Coordinates of C-alpha atoms in Angstrom, one line a residue:
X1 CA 54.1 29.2 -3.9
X2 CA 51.8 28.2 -1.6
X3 CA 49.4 26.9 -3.8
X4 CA 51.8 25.0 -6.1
X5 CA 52.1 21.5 -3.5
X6 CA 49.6 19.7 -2.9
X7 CA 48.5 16.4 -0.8
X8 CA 49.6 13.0 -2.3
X9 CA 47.1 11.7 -4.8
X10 CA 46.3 8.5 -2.8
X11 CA 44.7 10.0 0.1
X12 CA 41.2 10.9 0.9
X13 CA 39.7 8.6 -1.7
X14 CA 36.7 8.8 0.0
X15 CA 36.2 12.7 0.6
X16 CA 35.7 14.0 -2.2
X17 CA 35.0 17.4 -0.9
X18 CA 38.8 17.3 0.4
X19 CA 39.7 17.8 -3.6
X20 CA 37.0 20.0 -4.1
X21 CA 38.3 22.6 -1.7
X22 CA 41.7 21.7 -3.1
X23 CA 40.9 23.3 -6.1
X24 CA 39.2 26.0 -5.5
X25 CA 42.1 27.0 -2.7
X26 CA 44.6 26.6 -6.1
X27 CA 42.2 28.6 -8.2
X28 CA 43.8 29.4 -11.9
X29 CA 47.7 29.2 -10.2
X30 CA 50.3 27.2 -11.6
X31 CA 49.6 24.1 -9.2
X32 CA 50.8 20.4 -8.9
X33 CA 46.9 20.2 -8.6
X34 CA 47.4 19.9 -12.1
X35 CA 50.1 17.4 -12.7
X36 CA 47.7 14.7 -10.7
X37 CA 45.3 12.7 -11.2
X38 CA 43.8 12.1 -7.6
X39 CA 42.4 8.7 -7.1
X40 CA 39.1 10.1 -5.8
X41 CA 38.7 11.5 -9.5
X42 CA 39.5 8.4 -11.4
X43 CA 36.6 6.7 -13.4
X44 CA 35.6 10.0 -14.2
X45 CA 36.6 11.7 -17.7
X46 CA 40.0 10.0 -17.3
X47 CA 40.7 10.4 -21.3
X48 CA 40.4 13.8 -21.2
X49 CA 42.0 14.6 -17.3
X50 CA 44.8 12.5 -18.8
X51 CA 45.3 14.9 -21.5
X52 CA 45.0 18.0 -19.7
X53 CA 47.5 17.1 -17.6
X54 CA 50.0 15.8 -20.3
X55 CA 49.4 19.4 -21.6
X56 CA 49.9 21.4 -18.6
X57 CA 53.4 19.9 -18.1
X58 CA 54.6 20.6 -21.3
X59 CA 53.4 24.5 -20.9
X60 CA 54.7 24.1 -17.7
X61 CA 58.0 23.6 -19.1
X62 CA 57.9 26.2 -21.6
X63 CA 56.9 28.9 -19.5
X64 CA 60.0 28.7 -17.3
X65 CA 57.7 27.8 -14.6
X66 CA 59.9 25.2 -13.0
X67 CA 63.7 26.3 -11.9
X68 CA 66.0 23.4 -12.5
X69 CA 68.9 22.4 -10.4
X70 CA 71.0 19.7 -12.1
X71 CA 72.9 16.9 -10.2
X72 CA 71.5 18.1 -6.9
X73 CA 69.7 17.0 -4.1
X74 CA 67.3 18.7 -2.2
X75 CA 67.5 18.2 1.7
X76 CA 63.4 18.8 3.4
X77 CA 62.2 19.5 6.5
X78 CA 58.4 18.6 7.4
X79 CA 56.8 20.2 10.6
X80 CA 54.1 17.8 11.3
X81 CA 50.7 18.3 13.4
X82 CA 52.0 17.6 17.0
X83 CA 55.0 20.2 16.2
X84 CA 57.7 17.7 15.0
X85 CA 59.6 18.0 12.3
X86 CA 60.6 15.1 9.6
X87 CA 63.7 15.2 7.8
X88 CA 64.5 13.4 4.6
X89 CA 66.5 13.9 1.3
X90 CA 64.6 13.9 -2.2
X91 CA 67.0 12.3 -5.1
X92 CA 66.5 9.6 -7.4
X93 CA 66.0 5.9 -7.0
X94 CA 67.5 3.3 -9.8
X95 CA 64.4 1.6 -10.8
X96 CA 66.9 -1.6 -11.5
X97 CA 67.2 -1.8 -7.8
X98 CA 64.1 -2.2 -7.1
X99 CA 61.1 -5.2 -7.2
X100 CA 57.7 -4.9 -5.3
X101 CA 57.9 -8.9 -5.6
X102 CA 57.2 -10.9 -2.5
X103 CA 60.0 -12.2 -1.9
X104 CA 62.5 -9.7 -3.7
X105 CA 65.9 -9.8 -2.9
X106 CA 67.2 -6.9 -4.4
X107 CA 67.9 -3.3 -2.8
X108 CA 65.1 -1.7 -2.5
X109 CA 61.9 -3.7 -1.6
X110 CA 58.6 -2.9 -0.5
X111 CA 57.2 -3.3 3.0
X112 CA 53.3 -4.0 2.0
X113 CA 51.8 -7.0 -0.8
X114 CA 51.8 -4.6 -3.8
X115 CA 47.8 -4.8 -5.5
X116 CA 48.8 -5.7 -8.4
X117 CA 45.3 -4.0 -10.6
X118 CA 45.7 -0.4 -8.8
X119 CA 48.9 -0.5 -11.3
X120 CA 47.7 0.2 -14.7
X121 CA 45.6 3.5 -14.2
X122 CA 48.9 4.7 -12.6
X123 CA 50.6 3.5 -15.6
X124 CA 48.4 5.0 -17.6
X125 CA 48.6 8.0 -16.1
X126 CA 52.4 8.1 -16.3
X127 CA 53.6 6.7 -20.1
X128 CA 52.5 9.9 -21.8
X129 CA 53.9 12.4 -19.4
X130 CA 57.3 14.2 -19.4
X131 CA 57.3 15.0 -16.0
X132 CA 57.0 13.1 -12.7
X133 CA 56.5 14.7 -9.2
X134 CA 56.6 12.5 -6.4
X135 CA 54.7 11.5 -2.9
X136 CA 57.2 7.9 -2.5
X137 CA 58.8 7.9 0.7
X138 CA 61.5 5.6 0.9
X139 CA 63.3 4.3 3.8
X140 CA 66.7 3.6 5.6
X141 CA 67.4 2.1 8.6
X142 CA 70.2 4.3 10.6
X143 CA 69.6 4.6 14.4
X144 CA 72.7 6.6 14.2
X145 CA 71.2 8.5 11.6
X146 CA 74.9 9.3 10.2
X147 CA 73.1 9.8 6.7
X148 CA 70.5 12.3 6.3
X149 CA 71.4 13.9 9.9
X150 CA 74.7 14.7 8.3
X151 CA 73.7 16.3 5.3
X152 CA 75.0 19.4 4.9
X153 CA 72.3 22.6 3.7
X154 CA 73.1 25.0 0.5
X155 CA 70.7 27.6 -0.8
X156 CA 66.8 27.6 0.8
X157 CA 64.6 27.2 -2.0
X158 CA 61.2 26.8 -0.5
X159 CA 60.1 27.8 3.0
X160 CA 56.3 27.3 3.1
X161 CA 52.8 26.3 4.7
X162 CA 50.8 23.5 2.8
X163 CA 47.3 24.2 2.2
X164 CA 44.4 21.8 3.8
X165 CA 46.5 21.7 7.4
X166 CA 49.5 19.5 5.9
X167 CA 51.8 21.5 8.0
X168 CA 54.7 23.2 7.2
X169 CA 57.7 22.5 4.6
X170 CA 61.2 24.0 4.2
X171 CA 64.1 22.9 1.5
X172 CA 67.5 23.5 0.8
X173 CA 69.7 23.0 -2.1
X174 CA 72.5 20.2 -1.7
X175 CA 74.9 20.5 -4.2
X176 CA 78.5 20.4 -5.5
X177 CA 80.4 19.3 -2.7
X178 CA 77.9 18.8 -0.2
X179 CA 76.3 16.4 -2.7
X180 CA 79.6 14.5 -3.0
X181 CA 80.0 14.2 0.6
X182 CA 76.5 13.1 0.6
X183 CA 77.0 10.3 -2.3
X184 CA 79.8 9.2 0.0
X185 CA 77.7 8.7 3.2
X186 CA 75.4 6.7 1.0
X187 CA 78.2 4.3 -0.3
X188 CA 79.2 3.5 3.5
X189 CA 75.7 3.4 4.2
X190 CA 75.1 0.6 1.6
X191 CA 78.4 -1.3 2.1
X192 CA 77.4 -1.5 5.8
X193 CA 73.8 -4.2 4.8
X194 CA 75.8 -7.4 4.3
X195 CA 72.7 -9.0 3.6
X196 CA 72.0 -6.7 0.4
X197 CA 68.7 -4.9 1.8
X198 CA 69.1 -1.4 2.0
X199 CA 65.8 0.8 1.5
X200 CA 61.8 -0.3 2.0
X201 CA 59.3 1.9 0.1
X202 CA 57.7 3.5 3.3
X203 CA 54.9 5.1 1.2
X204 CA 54.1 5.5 -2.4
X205 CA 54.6 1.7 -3.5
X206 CA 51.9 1.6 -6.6
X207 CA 53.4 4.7 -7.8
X208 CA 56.9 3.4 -7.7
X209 CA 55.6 -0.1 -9.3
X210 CA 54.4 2.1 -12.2
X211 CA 57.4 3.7 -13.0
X212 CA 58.9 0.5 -12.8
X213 CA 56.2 -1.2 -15.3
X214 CA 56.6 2.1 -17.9
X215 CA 60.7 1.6 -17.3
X216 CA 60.4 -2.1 -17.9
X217 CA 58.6 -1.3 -21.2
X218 CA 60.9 1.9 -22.3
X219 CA 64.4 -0.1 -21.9
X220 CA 63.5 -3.0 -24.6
X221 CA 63.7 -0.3 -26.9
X222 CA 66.8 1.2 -25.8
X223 CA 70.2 0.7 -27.3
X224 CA 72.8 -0.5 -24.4
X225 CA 74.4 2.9 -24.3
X226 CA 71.1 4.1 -23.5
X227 CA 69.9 2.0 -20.6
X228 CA 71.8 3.8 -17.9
X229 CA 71.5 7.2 -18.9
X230 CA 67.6 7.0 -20.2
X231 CA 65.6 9.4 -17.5
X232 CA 62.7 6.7 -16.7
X233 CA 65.3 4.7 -15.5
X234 CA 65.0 6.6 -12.1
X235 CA 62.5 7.9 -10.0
X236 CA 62.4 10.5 -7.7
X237 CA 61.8 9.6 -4.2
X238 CA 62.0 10.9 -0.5
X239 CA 64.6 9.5 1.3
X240 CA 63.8 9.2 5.1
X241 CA 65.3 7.4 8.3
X242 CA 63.1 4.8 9.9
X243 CA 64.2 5.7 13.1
X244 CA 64.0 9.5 12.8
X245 CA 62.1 10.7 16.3
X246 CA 59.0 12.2 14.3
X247 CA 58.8 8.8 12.2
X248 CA 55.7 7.8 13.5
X249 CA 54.2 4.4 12.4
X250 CA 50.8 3.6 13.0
X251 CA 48.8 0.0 13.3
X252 CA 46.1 -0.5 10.8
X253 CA 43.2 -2.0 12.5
X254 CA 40.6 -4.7 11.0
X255 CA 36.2 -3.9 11.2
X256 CA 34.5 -6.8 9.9
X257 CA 31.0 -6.4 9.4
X258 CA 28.0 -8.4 8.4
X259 CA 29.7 -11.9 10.3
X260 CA 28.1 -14.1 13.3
X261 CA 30.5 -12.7 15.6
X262 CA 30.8 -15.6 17.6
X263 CA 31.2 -17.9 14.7
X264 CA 33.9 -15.4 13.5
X265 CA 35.7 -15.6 16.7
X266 CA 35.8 -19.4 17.2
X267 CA 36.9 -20.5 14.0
X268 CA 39.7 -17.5 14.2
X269 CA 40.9 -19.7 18.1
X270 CA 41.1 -22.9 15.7
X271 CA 43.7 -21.4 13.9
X272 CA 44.9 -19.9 17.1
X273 CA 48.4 -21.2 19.3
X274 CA 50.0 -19.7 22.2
X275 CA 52.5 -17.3 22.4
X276 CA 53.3 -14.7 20.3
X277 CA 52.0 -11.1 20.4
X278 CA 48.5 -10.6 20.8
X279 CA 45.2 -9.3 18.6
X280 CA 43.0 -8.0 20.2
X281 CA 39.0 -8.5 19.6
X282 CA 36.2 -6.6 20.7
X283 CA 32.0 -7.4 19.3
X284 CA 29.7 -5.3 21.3
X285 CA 30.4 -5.8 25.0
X286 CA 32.1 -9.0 24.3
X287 CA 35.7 -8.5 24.1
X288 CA 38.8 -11.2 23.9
X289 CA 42.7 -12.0 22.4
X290 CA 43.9 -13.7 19.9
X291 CA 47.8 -15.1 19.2
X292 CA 49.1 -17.3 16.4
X293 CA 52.2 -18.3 18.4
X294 CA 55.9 -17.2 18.9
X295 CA 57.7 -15.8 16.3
X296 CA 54.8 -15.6 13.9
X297 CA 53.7 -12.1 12.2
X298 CA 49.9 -11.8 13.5
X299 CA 48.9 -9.6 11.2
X300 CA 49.9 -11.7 8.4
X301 CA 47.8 -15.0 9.8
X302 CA 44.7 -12.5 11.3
X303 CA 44.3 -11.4 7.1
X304 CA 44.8 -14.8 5.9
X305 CA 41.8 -16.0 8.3
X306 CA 39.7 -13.2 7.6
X307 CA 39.9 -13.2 3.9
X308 CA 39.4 -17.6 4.4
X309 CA 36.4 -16.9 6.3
X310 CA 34.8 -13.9 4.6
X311 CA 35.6 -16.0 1.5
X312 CA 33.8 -19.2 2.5
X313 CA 31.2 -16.9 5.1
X314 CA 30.5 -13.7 3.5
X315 CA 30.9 -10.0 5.2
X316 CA 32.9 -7.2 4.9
X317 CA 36.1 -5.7 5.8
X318 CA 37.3 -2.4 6.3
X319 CA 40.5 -0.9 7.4
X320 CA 40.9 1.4 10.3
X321 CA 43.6 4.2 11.7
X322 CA 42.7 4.4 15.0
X323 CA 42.0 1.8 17.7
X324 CA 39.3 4.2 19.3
X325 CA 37.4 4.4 15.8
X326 CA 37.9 0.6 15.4
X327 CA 36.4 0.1 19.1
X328 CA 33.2 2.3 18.5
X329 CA 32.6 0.5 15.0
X330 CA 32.5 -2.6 16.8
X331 CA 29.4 -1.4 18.8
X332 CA 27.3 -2.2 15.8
X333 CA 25.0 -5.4 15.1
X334 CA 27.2 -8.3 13.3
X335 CA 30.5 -6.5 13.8
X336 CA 34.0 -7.2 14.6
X337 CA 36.8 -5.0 15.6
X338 CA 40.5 -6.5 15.7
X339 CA 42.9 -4.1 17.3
X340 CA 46.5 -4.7 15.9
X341 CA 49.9 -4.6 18.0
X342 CA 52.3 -2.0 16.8
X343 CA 54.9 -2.1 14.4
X344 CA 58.1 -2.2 16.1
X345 CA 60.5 -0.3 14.3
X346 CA 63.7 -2.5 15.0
X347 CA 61.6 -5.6 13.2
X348 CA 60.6 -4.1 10.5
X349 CA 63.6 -4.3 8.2
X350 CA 64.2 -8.2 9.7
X351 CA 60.9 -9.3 9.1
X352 CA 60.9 -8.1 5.4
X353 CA 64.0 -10.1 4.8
X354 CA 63.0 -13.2 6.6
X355 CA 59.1 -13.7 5.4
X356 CA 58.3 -11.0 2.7
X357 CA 56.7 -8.1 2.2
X358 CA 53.7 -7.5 4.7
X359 CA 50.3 -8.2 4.5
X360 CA 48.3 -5.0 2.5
X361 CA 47.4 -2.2 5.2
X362 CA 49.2 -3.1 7.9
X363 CA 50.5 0.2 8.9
X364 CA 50.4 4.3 8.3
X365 CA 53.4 6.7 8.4
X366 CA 51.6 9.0 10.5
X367 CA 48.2 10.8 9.4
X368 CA 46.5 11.5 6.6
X369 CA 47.5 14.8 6.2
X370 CA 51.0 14.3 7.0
X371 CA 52.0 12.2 3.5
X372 CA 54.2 13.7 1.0
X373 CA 53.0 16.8 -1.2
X374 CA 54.0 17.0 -4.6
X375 CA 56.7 19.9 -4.9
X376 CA 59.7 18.7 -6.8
X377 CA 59.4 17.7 -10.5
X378 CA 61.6 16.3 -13.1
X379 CA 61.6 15.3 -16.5
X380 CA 61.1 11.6 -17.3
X381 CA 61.8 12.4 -21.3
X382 CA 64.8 12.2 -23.3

């Protein structure tokens, strides 16, 4: 069992190696290794890796590999790095509810500006499949935390380390009338948001906007008695409280590099009004703040400077978890290091429904090797 999960296919795009060791850790094991396409590999055979994995899911199927449980949830427990441990319930998310729009008003909304041209491999990736296993974390806001704290455990089906130092994972069964009682919390859960906005996509977002672009395309071809019941029509998410005690959320700090510093700085202060929380700044031994005034989002008008000014200027920028990383980057020649304010929990709901979704990398739920592993699958085929 231990080598079926693995790490969500997003991450370590630049370590190659990590995916490497991956697979020789799963070996010639049934593994979720194989139900992936990690983004590290794209651009490289992606025909054929395609195939292969289109393949593997249907002998997965057929050998009895996967047990199924039907009209269940399955209630998780993560122990993190620092000994914490996350809860959250995996069930399904009605793809109707949801838009990664700006400005969506509908149930189920993203928190970051969805990229709209990472969609299409994922797409690609997904149309030809008959399963789906997911890494999308989705989120509620209940400080009370009356929803997933009361969920009530049936049979353990999992108790497990992941591989590569993701921690621990544990899952029960929720099912017959501990499901009901569950549906119910979630009806008084969603009858309490007067203003309609219920769950934020935590993690996961391009994966959920291509299962909404492969639904969008499946239902013009279904009859109306169809379009409820079709499987694409849902996908199978995490649910997880934003205010659950292990939730960590992390700032998502700017490097630019190959910029006059000083020029960079003083045509960031023209933009620049008082009040507000601060950014800071840091070149060399040089080292300052900058705020866009009260009641304005910084991160959103610090990216729509930089991307101006690298625009008109030239340079690059990178994206940075860490403030001490950020700060020794910003040691180098022609550098810039802009050290974010953190994401208050209690905002992040309000903002969303009063200016959008944010800005693209403006935070992390906790590290990288604390995302979602794939574990649970489900068939996305008639």
């Amino acid at each position: 069992m231990a080598k079926w999960p693995v790490i969500a296919c997003d991450q370590f795009t630049a370590e190659p190696e990590y995916w490497e060791q991956t697979a020789r850790l799963v070996g010639q094991a049934p593994s979720t290794y194989r139900l992936i396409f990690p983004e590290a590999e794209l651009g490289t055979d992606e025909e054929a890796r395609i195939a292969r994995v289109d393949r593997t899911m249907e002998r997965y199927l057929s050998d009895g590999i996967l047990r199924p449980f039907p009209a269940s949830y399955i209630y998780v427990e993560r122990t993190l790095q620092n000994g914490s441990i996350r809860k959250g319930i995996v069930g399904l998310l009605d793809l109707e509810a949801y838009d990664f729009a700006d400005r969506a008003h509908t149930p189920v909304r993203a928190t970051e500006k969805t990229v709209v041209s990472r969609i299409p491999a994922r797409v690609k990736i997904r149309e030809g499949a008959c399963l789906e296993s997911s890494h999308v974390l989705l989120l509620c806001s209940d400080p009370t935390d009356n929803l997933i704290g009361g969920v009530e455990r049936g049979e353990m089906l999992y108790d497990l380390d992941l591989m590569m130092g993701g921690g621990h994972l544990t899952g029960w069964l929720v099912s017959g009338e501990r499901a009901d009682r569950f549906d119910a919390a979630l009806k008084a859960y969603i009858a309490e948001k007067k203003d309609g906005f219920c769950f934020a996509v935590g993690d996961g977002n391009h994966s959920l906007a291509a299962a909404k672009s492969c639904w969008e395309k499946i239902k013009k071809q279904q009859s109306a008695d169809r379009l409820v019941r079709h499987p694409a029509r849902y996908a199978m998410v995490e649910l997880e409280n934003l205010f659950d005690t292990a939730q960590q959320f992390e700032p998502i700090h700017r490097i630019v590099r190959g910029v006059d510093p000083k020029e960079l700085i003083e045509t960031m202060e023209r933009h620049c009004s008082p009040g507000g929380e601060a950014v800071k700044w840091i070149a060399g031994v040089e080292s300052g703040a900058l705020t866009f005034g009260p009641g304005i989002l910084p991160i959103g008008a610090l990216q729509r400077e930089l991307d101006a000014f690298i625009a008109e200027k030239g340079g690059d920028i990178d994206y940075i978890h860490g403030a001490e990383v950020a700060v020794r980057l910003a040691e180098e020649e022609r550098s810039v290091a802009f050290i974010l304010p953190e994401i208050e929990k209690n905002d992040l709901f309000r903002t969303i429904a009063q200016s959008g979704v944010l800005p693209r990398k403006t935070f992390s739920i906790g590290h990288a090797r604390e995302k979602r592993y794939y574990l649970e699958c489900r068939k996305i085929i008639p």
